[in-house]
Short mmCIF file of C-alpha atoms in Angstrom, two decimals:
data_model
loop_
_atom_site.label_atom_id
_atom_site.label_comp_id
_atom_site.label_asym_id
_atom_site.label_seq_id
_atom_site.Cartn_x
_atom_site.Cartn_y
_atom_site.Cartn_z
CA UNK A 1 109.99 84.96 64.41
CA UNK A 2 111.19 82.44 66.91
CA UNK A 3 114.63 82.15 65.36
CA UNK A 4 114.98 85.96 65.36
CA UNK A 5 114.14 85.98 69.08
CA UNK A 6 116.75 83.25 69.68
CA UNK A 7 119.48 85.21 67.78
CA UNK A 8 118.55 88.25 69.79
CA UNK A 9 119.01 86.29 72.93
CA UNK A 10 122.38 84.85 71.78
CA UNK A 11 123.72 88.35 70.99
CA UNK A 12 122.53 89.77 74.41
CA UNK A 13 124.31 86.78 76.04
CA UNK A 14 127.51 87.50 74.15
CA UNK A 15 127.36 91.21 75.25
CA UNK A 16 127.07 89.81 78.83
CA UNK A 17 130.10 87.58 78.30
CA UNK A 18 132.05 90.41 76.78
CA UNK A 19 131.32 92.47 79.94
CA UNK A 20 132.41 89.62 82.10
CA UNK A 21 135.67 89.26 80.07
CA UNK A 22 136.31 93.07 80.70
CA UNK A 23 135.98 92.38 84.43
CA UNK A 24 138.26 89.29 84.16
CA UNK A 25 140.95 91.27 82.38
CA UNK A 26 140.75 94.39 84.57
CA UNK A 27 139.81 93.02 88.04
CA UNK A 28 142.24 94.26 90.69
CA UNK A 29 142.37 91.09 92.83
CA UNK A 30 142.44 87.42 92.00
CA UNK A 31 139.04 86.71 93.46
CA UNK A 32 137.58 89.18 90.91
CA UNK A 33 139.00 87.25 88.08
CA UNK A 34 137.76 83.89 89.42
CA UNK A 35 134.33 85.45 90.01
CA UNK A 36 134.12 86.73 86.36
CA UNK A 37 135.31 83.35 85.00
CA UNK A 38 132.68 81.59 86.98
CA UNK A 39 129.95 83.82 85.62
CA UNK A 40 131.35 83.22 82.04
CA UNK A 41 130.92 79.50 82.73
CA UNK A 42 127.41 79.94 83.89
CA UNK A 43 126.60 82.10 80.87
CA UNK A 44 128.11 79.50 78.54
CA UNK A 45 125.56 76.85 79.95
CA UNK A 46 122.72 79.30 78.92
CA UNK A 47 124.44 79.84 75.52
CA UNK A 48 124.61 76.09 74.69
CA UNK A 49 120.93 75.73 75.72
CA UNK A 50 119.93 78.53 73.32
CA UNK A 51 122.01 77.09 70.58
CA UNK A 52 120.33 73.71 70.97
CA UNK A 53 117.05 75.45 70.67
CA UNK A 54 118.22 77.24 67.53
CA UNK A 55 119.53 74.19 65.90
CA UNK A 56 116.52 71.95 66.88
CA UNK A 57 118.77 69.23 68.23
CA UNK A 58 119.01 67.28 71.55
CA UNK A 59 122.70 66.60 71.16
CA UNK A 60 123.91 69.68 73.27
CA UNK A 61 121.88 68.84 76.37
CA UNK A 62 124.67 66.65 77.71
CA UNK A 63 127.02 69.59 77.26
CA UNK A 64 124.97 71.77 79.74
CA UNK A 65 125.51 69.22 82.56
CA UNK A 66 129.14 68.81 81.63
CA UNK A 67 129.93 72.47 81.56
CA UNK A 68 128.16 72.97 84.77
CA UNK A 69 130.17 70.34 86.67
CA UNK A 70 133.45 71.54 85.17
CA UNK A 71 132.83 75.13 86.08
CA UNK A 72 131.92 74.25 89.63
CA UNK A 73 135.05 72.07 90.03
CA UNK A 74 137.25 74.69 88.51
CA UNK A 75 135.77 77.44 90.67
CA UNK A 76 136.22 75.47 93.86
CA UNK A 77 139.87 74.62 93.05
CA UNK A 78 140.71 78.24 92.32
CA UNK A 79 139.01 79.37 95.51
CA UNK A 80 141.13 76.90 97.48
CA UNK A 81 144.22 78.07 95.70
CA UNK A 82 143.53 81.72 96.51
CA UNK A 83 142.71 80.88 100.15
CA UNK A 84 145.50 78.54 101.13
CA UNK A 85 148.08 78.39 98.33
CA UNK A 86 147.54 74.71 97.60
CA UNK A 87 144.69 72.93 95.85
CA UNK A 88 144.95 69.40 97.48
CA UNK A 89 146.41 69.40 100.97
CA UNK A 90 148.75 66.68 102.30
CA UNK A 91 147.55 64.71 105.34
CA UNK A 92 150.20 64.83 108.11
CA UNK B 1 106.02 81.49 72.61
CA UNK B 2 106.20 81.15 76.48
CA UNK B 3 109.56 79.40 75.94
CA UNK B 4 110.86 82.43 74.05
CA UNK B 5 109.62 84.69 76.92
CA UNK B 6 111.50 82.55 79.47
CA UNK B 7 114.69 82.56 77.44
CA UNK B 8 114.58 86.26 76.77
CA UNK B 9 113.93 87.04 80.46
CA UNK B 10 116.82 84.84 81.49
CA UNK B 11 119.17 86.38 79.08
CA UNK B 12 118.41 89.94 80.08
CA UNK B 13 118.82 88.86 83.67
CA UNK B 14 122.30 87.61 83.10
CA UNK B 15 123.02 90.78 81.00
CA UNK B 16 122.02 92.89 84.09
CA UNK B 17 124.20 90.71 86.26
CA UNK B 18 127.17 91.35 83.86
CA UNK B 19 126.51 95.20 83.89
CA UNK B 20 126.53 94.81 87.74
CA UNK B 21 129.88 92.99 87.54
CA UNK B 22 131.40 95.89 85.66
CA UNK B 23 129.96 98.79 87.58
CA UNK B 24 129.95 97.89 91.25
CA UNK B 25 132.92 99.14 93.46
CA UNK B 26 134.40 96.10 95.27
CA UNK B 27 134.59 92.27 95.03
CA UNK B 28 131.84 91.58 97.54
CA UNK B 29 129.11 93.69 95.81
CA UNK B 30 130.15 92.31 92.53
CA UNK B 31 129.76 88.84 93.71
CA UNK B 32 126.34 89.83 95.08
CA UNK B 33 125.38 91.05 91.56
CA UNK B 34 126.96 88.22 89.64
CA UNK B 35 126.10 84.99 91.46
CA UNK B 36 122.32 85.72 92.02
CA UNK B 37 121.41 87.20 88.73
CA UNK B 38 123.47 84.76 86.75
CA UNK B 39 121.92 81.86 88.57
CA UNK B 40 118.37 83.17 87.97
CA UNK B 41 119.21 83.95 84.39
CA UNK B 42 120.48 80.48 83.59
CA UNK B 43 117.56 78.82 85.50
CA UNK B 44 115.08 80.76 83.37
CA UNK B 45 116.96 79.96 80.18
CA UNK B 46 117.15 76.19 80.85
CA UNK B 47 113.39 76.29 81.80
CA UNK B 48 112.61 77.95 78.59
CA UNK B 49 114.56 75.27 76.71
CA UNK B 50 112.80 72.52 78.53
CA UNK B 51 109.43 73.98 77.69
CA UNK B 52 110.41 74.53 74.07
CA UNK B 53 111.35 70.79 73.62
CA UNK B 54 108.21 69.76 75.55
CA UNK B 55 105.87 71.86 73.47
CA UNK B 56 107.36 71.52 70.02
CA UNK B 57 108.46 67.83 70.04
CA UNK B 58 106.90 66.31 73.22
CA UNK B 59 110.38 65.43 74.42
CA UNK B 60 110.91 65.65 78.06
CA UNK B 61 114.55 65.90 78.92
CA UNK B 62 115.79 64.56 82.23
CA UNK B 63 119.29 65.95 81.60
CA UNK B 64 117.89 69.56 81.51
CA UNK B 65 116.09 68.85 84.81
CA UNK B 66 119.38 67.59 86.26
CA UNK B 67 121.22 70.65 84.84
CA UNK B 68 118.75 73.17 86.46
CA UNK B 69 119.05 71.36 89.80
CA UNK B 70 122.83 71.20 89.63
CA UNK B 71 123.27 74.86 88.67
CA UNK B 72 120.76 75.80 91.43
CA UNK B 73 122.72 73.96 94.00
CA UNK B 74 126.37 74.70 93.05
CA UNK B 75 126.39 78.34 91.85
CA UNK B 76 125.77 79.97 95.31
CA UNK B 77 128.23 77.49 96.86
CA UNK B 78 130.87 78.49 94.25
CA UNK B 79 130.31 82.20 94.98
CA UNK B 80 130.49 81.63 98.71
CA UNK B 81 133.84 79.83 98.47
CA UNK B 82 135.32 82.60 96.24
CA UNK B 83 134.17 85.30 98.61
CA UNK B 84 135.40 83.50 101.74
CA UNK B 85 138.81 83.18 100.04
CA UNK B 86 138.84 86.76 99.20
CA UNK B 87 138.03 87.81 102.72
CA UNK B 88 140.82 85.52 104.12
CA UNK B 89 143.39 86.84 101.68
CA UNK B 90 142.31 90.38 102.83
CA UNK B 91 140.94 91.88 99.72
CA UNK B 92 139.88 95.34 100.84
CA UNK B 93 136.19 96.46 100.79
CA UNK B 94 134.98 99.68 99.20
CA UNK B 95 135.46 102.97 101.06
CA UNK B 96 131.70 103.49 101.46
CA UNK B 97 131.30 100.40 103.56
CA UNK B 98 130.63 101.23 107.23
CA UNK B 99 130.73 98.04 109.29
CA UNK B 100 132.85 94.87 109.33
CA UNK B 101 131.61 92.45 112.05
CA UNK B 102 133.56 89.52 110.83
CA UNK B 103 137.01 91.29 111.33
CA UNK B 104 136.74 91.25 115.21
CA UNK B 105 135.58 87.62 115.15
CA UNK B 106 138.52 86.53 112.97
CA UNK B 107 140.95 88.59 115.20
CA UNK B 108 139.67 86.90 118.33
CA UNK B 109 139.89 83.61 116.65
CA UNK B 110 143.52 84.13 115.67
CA UNK B 111 144.28 85.21 119.29
CA UNK B 112 142.83 81.87 120.57
CA UNK B 113 144.94 80.03 118.04
CA UNK B 114 148.11 81.69 119.41
CA UNK B 115 147.48 80.78 123.00
#
């Protein structure tokens, strides 16, 4: 019963990620694509949590923190790139 | 069982966020849909995972607490940065929007910078 519920949750999450991929492909501006990729990263955190419940293991719990940090850094870097054209500014 | 309820609620919340991301008209409303519902969805899912390991094995995971805290702090900040970049690079709003207060402020600020 519990495993069936977890599989249902994973399939709903993959439908959500597919809708996000549709927006990342179609999005008219660059900010739309960055927004969709950020949402995909956040959904991947939930996916790894559900997978660690499904497999009864603690080994994926580090991955949650890691994907969270990497998604945040990537989103900030892309936002700076869209806004100013460079990611790391030179001090004059 | 309560862990399964938390996880299903979180997953359906992020599915609703993804539907909003495909159906809303411009980038600002899409950000409004995506950031809040995805954040709430992943918070509920991680809380459900924490409850599952706590109930079934008696294992209290500090890493999951840190993950919840970190996502709760950083996801609205990331959305704010993207939307500020979109506004500064002049991504247009939807036709149905009626008022843009920030535009006059930015124009005044640009005028001050020229002087």
